[in-house]
Amino acid sequence: MVSLALLRGQRFLSPPLHPREKRGHRWWQLITVQGVIKLVISLGGIIPEFFYPPGVNRMRIVDWEDPRRPFVFYDNWDHVTMYGFFMLSGAVDIVSQACRAWQNAKLERAAEALAFCVLTLLMAAHLENKGALEVRVHVLFIVPTFLVSLVLTIEVWVPDQPTLWVLKTWMGLVLSSWMLQLSVLMYVPPSGQPWRAENPGDLAFLTIFFCWYLGLGAAMLAAVYGLCSLWHRRFSSWTEVPGAKYQPCPRGYGNEELEKLGTEAMLQDGGV
């Protein structure tokens, strides 16, 4: 999406949607795929946190039978809170695009930025009572998470900056792949030997390994951009998408409908 947006010279990363009444009346014409994906994946993460393996129930927050009233299953509630805010972001996307007459893109970006800000806070809190290896892995996880949340927060007010699109995509790619690597490092190392937290060499190599991830993410972005550039040059004329470039619509004083649409769009863009 970023590569094509850059090649087409788009003003925004995601094309603005038409008014609700012009998108059809069937539910699949109104429901956003990204919003549904957020809801489904978040729900798929919440249910195992509470009920996996089968027969367990971790929905209890406080052990009321203990006189000290300890907070139980805090790691699971940490993860559920993270998934819950991404579920909220998906719900905001669906309501904004399917239920309102005009899409509120700023509200959608704000909800997504909030989800990543919460993720950053929860990962910072997740460092409590962890070993040196787990702390190092999670700190390296927090770095791209914070950058993504920062970029998304800026995009609430400044969404038309291609540099921010690239940075967000790069850090998002590193973040997602490092999360998988985190699981491999902590639970199933390819060598069969666990990482030694007491060994400074292992901790140092972990940081080097993360820097390799940064370089790999940049290389992947460059490769995707190169492939999209080839496709765009050779085949875009065959499959030209109408309105790929968003230019100000020429409006005459006699065209009342265009004047009305322009006024509503300006009002929508001015408020969250």
Coordinates of C-alpha atoms in Angstrom, one line a residue:
M1 CA 0.0 0.0 0.0
V2 CA 2.8 2.4 0.9
S3 CA 4.8 1.7 -2.3
L4 CA 1.8 2.2 -4.6
A5 CA 0.7 5.3 -2.7
L6 CA 4.2 6.8 -3.2
L7 CA 4.3 5.8 -6.9
R8 CA 0.9 7.2 -7.6
G9 CA 1.6 10.4 -5.7
Q10 CA -1.4 10.0 -3.5
R11 CA -2.2 12.6 -0.9
F12 CA -3.4 10.1 1.7
L13 CA -2.3 6.5 2.3
S14 CA -5.8 5.1 2.3
P15 CA -8.3 6.6 -0.3
P16 CA -11.1 8.5 1.4
L17 CA -14.4 6.7 1.2
H18 CA -17.5 8.0 -0.6
P19 CA -20.5 9.1 1.5
R20 CA -22.4 6.1 3.0
E21 CA -25.4 6.4 0.7
K22 CA -23.1 6.2 -2.4
R23 CA -21.4 2.9 -1.3
G24 CA -24.5 0.7 -1.7
H25 CA -26.8 -0.8 1.0
R26 CA -25.4 -4.3 1.3
W27 CA -23.4 -5.0 4.5
W28 CA -20.3 -6.2 2.6
Q29 CA -20.1 -2.8 0.8
L30 CA -20.1 -1.0 4.2
I31 CA -18.0 -3.2 6.5
T32 CA -14.3 -2.5 6.5
V33 CA -12.1 -5.5 6.2
Q34 CA -9.3 -4.1 8.4
G35 CA -11.8 -3.4 11.2
V36 CA -13.2 -7.0 11.0
I37 CA -9.6 -8.4 11.0
K38 CA -8.8 -6.4 14.1
L39 CA -11.9 -7.7 15.9
V40 CA -11.4 -11.3 14.9
I41 CA -7.7 -11.5 15.7
S42 CA -8.1 -9.6 19.0
L43 CA -10.9 -11.9 20.1
G44 CA -8.8 -14.9 19.0
G45 CA -6.1 -13.6 21.4
I46 CA -8.4 -12.9 24.3
I47 CA -10.2 -16.3 24.5
P48 CA -7.0 -18.4 24.9
E49 CA -5.7 -16.0 27.5
F50 CA -8.8 -16.8 29.6
F51 CA -9.7 -20.4 28.7
Y52 CA -6.6 -22.2 27.3
P53 CA -5.8 -25.0 28.0
P54 CA -9.4 -26.3 28.0
G55 CA -10.9 -26.4 31.5
V56 CA -9.1 -23.4 33.0
N57 CA -10.7 -20.1 33.8
R58 CA -8.5 -17.0 34.3
M59 CA -11.2 -14.4 34.3
R60 CA -10.8 -13.8 38.0
I61 CA -8.8 -10.7 38.8
V62 CA -8.5 -10.8 42.6
D63 CA -8.2 -13.8 44.9
W64 CA -10.9 -12.9 47.5
E65 CA -10.2 -16.0 49.6
D66 CA -6.7 -14.8 50.4
P67 CA -6.8 -12.1 53.2
R68 CA -4.1 -10.1 51.2
R69 CA -6.4 -9.9 48.2
P70 CA -3.6 -10.5 45.7
F71 CA -4.0 -9.6 42.0
V72 CA -4.0 -12.9 40.1
F73 CA -3.3 -13.8 36.4
Y74 CA -1.8 -10.4 35.9
D75 CA 0.2 -11.5 32.8
N76 CA -3.0 -12.7 31.2
W77 CA -4.9 -9.6 32.0
D78 CA -2.0 -7.6 30.6
H79 CA -2.4 -9.4 27.3
V80 CA -6.2 -9.1 27.3
T81 CA -6.0 -5.4 27.9
M82 CA -3.7 -5.1 24.9
Y83 CA -6.0 -7.1 22.7
G84 CA -9.0 -5.1 24.0
F85 CA -7.7 -1.8 22.8
F86 CA -7.0 -3.2 19.4
M87 CA -10.5 -4.6 19.4
L88 CA -11.7 -1.1 20.3
S89 CA -9.8 0.3 17.3
G90 CA -11.5 -2.3 15.0
A91 CA -14.9 -1.3 16.4
V92 CA -14.2 2.4 15.8
D93 CA -13.2 1.6 12.2
I94 CA -16.5 -0.3 11.6
V95 CA -18.7 2.4 13.2
S96 CA -16.9 5.2 11.4
Q97 CA -17.1 3.6 8.0
A98 CA -20.4 1.6 8.1
C99 CA -22.6 3.5 10.5
R100 CA -21.9 7.2 9.9
A101 CA -22.8 9.1 6.9
W102 CA -19.3 10.4 6.5
Q103 CA -16.1 8.5 7.4
N104 CA -14.2 10.0 10.4
A105 CA -10.6 9.2 9.5
K106 CA -9.2 11.2 12.3
L107 CA -11.1 9.2 14.9
E108 CA -10.0 5.9 13.4
R109 CA -6.3 7.0 13.5
A110 CA -6.7 8.3 17.0
A111 CA -8.1 4.9 18.2
E112 CA -5.3 3.0 16.5
A113 CA -2.7 5.4 18.0
L114 CA -4.3 4.8 21.4
A115 CA -4.0 1.0 21.0
F116 CA -0.3 1.2 20.3
C117 CA 0.3 3.7 23.1
V118 CA -1.4 1.2 25.5
L119 CA 0.7 -1.6 24.0
T120 CA 3.9 0.5 24.8
L121 CA 2.8 1.1 28.4
L122 CA 1.9 -2.6 29.0
M123 CA 5.1 -3.8 27.6
A124 CA 7.0 -1.4 29.9
A125 CA 5.0 -2.8 32.9
H126 CA 5.6 -6.3 31.6
L127 CA 9.3 -5.9 32.6
E128 CA 8.5 -6.4 36.3
N129 CA 10.0 -9.5 37.9
K130 CA 11.6 -10.6 34.7
G131 CA 15.1 -12.0 34.2
A132 CA 17.8 -10.1 32.3
L133 CA 17.2 -11.9 29.0
E134 CA 13.4 -11.3 29.1
V135 CA 14.0 -7.6 30.0
R136 CA 16.4 -7.1 27.1
V137 CA 14.0 -8.8 24.6
H138 CA 11.0 -6.7 25.8
V139 CA 13.0 -3.4 25.8
L140 CA 13.9 -4.1 22.2
F141 CA 10.3 -4.8 21.5
I142 CA 9.3 -1.5 23.1
V143 CA 11.5 0.6 20.8
P144 CA 9.6 0.0 17.5
T145 CA 6.2 -0.1 19.4
F146 CA 6.9 3.4 20.8
L147 CA 7.9 4.7 17.3
V148 CA 4.7 3.3 15.7
S149 CA 2.6 4.9 18.4
L150 CA 4.4 8.2 18.0
V151 CA 3.9 8.2 14.2
L152 CA 0.2 7.2 14.5
T153 CA -0.3 10.0 17.0
I154 CA 1.3 12.6 14.7
E155 CA -0.8 11.2 11.8
V156 CA -4.0 12.1 13.6
W157 CA -3.3 15.8 12.6
V158 CA -0.7 15.3 9.8
P159 CA -1.8 12.3 7.7
D160 CA -0.3 13.3 4.4
Q161 CA 3.4 12.9 5.0
P162 CA 4.9 10.0 3.0
T163 CA 8.0 9.9 5.3
L164 CA 5.7 9.0 8.2
W165 CA 4.1 6.2 6.1
V166 CA 7.5 4.7 5.4
L167 CA 8.6 4.9 9.0
K168 CA 5.4 3.5 10.4
T169 CA 5.5 0.6 7.9
W170 CA 9.1 -0.1 8.6
M171 CA 8.7 -0.1 12.4
G172 CA 5.5 -2.1 12.1
L173 CA 7.3 -4.8 10.1
V174 CA 10.1 -5.0 12.6
L175 CA 7.7 -5.0 15.5
S176 CA 5.6 -7.9 14.1
S177 CA 8.6 -10.0 13.1
W178 CA 10.4 -9.4 16.4
M179 CA 7.3 -10.6 18.3
L180 CA 7.6 -13.9 16.6
Q181 CA 11.3 -14.0 17.2
L182 CA 10.7 -13.2 20.9
S183 CA 8.7 -16.4 21.1
V184 CA 11.4 -18.4 19.4
L185 CA 14.1 -17.0 21.6
M186 CA 12.3 -17.5 24.9
Y187 CA 10.7 -20.9 24.3
V188 CA 12.1 -22.9 21.3
P189 CA 15.6 -21.8 20.4
P190 CA 16.7 -23.3 17.0
S191 CA 20.0 -24.6 18.6
G192 CA 18.1 -26.5 21.3
Q193 CA 20.1 -24.7 24.0
P194 CA 18.4 -21.9 26.0
W195 CA 19.9 -18.4 25.9
R196 CA 22.0 -17.7 29.0
A197 CA 20.9 -14.5 30.7
E198 CA 24.0 -14.5 32.9
N199 CA 26.3 -14.5 29.9
P200 CA 27.0 -10.9 28.7
G201 CA 27.9 -12.2 25.2
D202 CA 24.4 -13.6 24.7
L203 CA 22.8 -10.3 25.8
A204 CA 25.1 -8.3 23.5
F205 CA 24.4 -10.5 20.5
L206 CA 20.6 -10.1 21.2
T207 CA 21.0 -6.4 20.5
I208 CA 23.1 -7.0 17.4
F209 CA 20.4 -9.5 16.2
F210 CA 17.7 -6.8 16.6
C211 CA 19.8 -4.4 14.6
W212 CA 19.9 -7.0 11.8
Y213 CA 16.1 -7.1 12.0
L214 CA 16.1 -3.3 11.4
G215 CA 18.3 -3.8 8.3
L216 CA 16.2 -6.8 7.1
G217 CA 13.0 -4.7 7.4
A218 CA 14.5 -1.9 5.4
A219 CA 15.7 -4.3 2.7
M220 CA 12.2 -5.9 2.5
L221 CA 10.6 -2.5 2.1
A222 CA 13.1 -1.6 -0.7
A223 CA 12.4 -4.9 -2.4
V224 CA 8.6 -4.4 -2.3
Y225 CA 9.0 -0.9 -3.6
G226 CA 11.2 -2.1 -6.4
L227 CA 8.6 -4.7 -7.5
C228 CA 5.8 -2.3 -7.2
S229 CA 7.7 0.2 -9.3
L230 CA 8.2 -2.4 -12.0
W231 CA 4.5 -3.3 -12.0
H232 CA 3.5 0.4 -11.9
R233 CA 5.6 1.3 -14.9
R234 CA 4.6 -1.7 -17.1
F235 CA 1.0 -2.5 -16.2
S236 CA -0.5 0.5 -14.4
S237 CA -1.8 1.8 -17.7
W238 CA -3.8 -1.3 -18.2
T239 CA -5.4 -1.2 -14.7
E240 CA -5.5 2.5 -14.0
V241 CA -7.6 3.1 -10.9
P242 CA -9.9 6.1 -11.3
G243 CA -9.1 8.8 -8.7
A244 CA -5.8 7.2 -7.7
K245 CA -4.4 10.7 -7.3
Y246 CA -6.5 13.0 -5.1
Q247 CA -6.6 16.5 -6.6
P248 CA -8.9 19.3 -5.5
C249 CA -12.2 19.0 -7.3
P250 CA -12.8 22.0 -9.6
R251 CA -16.0 23.6 -8.3
G252 CA -18.0 26.3 -10.0
Y253 CA -20.4 28.6 -8.2
G254 CA -23.3 27.1 -10.1
N255 CA -22.7 23.5 -9.0
E256 CA -24.5 23.4 -5.6
E257 CA -24.0 19.7 -5.0
L258 CA -20.2 20.0 -5.3
E259 CA -20.2 23.0 -3.1
K260 CA -22.1 21.1 -0.5
L261 CA -19.8 18.1 -0.6
G262 CA -16.8 20.3 -0.4
T263 CA -18.1 22.1 2.7
E264 CA -19.0 18.9 4.4
A265 CA -15.6 17.4 3.7
M266 CA -13.9 20.5 5.1
L267 CA -16.0 20.3 8.3
Q268 CA -15.2 16.6 8.6
D269 CA -11.5 17.2 8.2
G270 CA -11.5 19.9 10.8
G271 CA -12.8 17.9 13.7
V272 CA -11.8 14.6 15.3

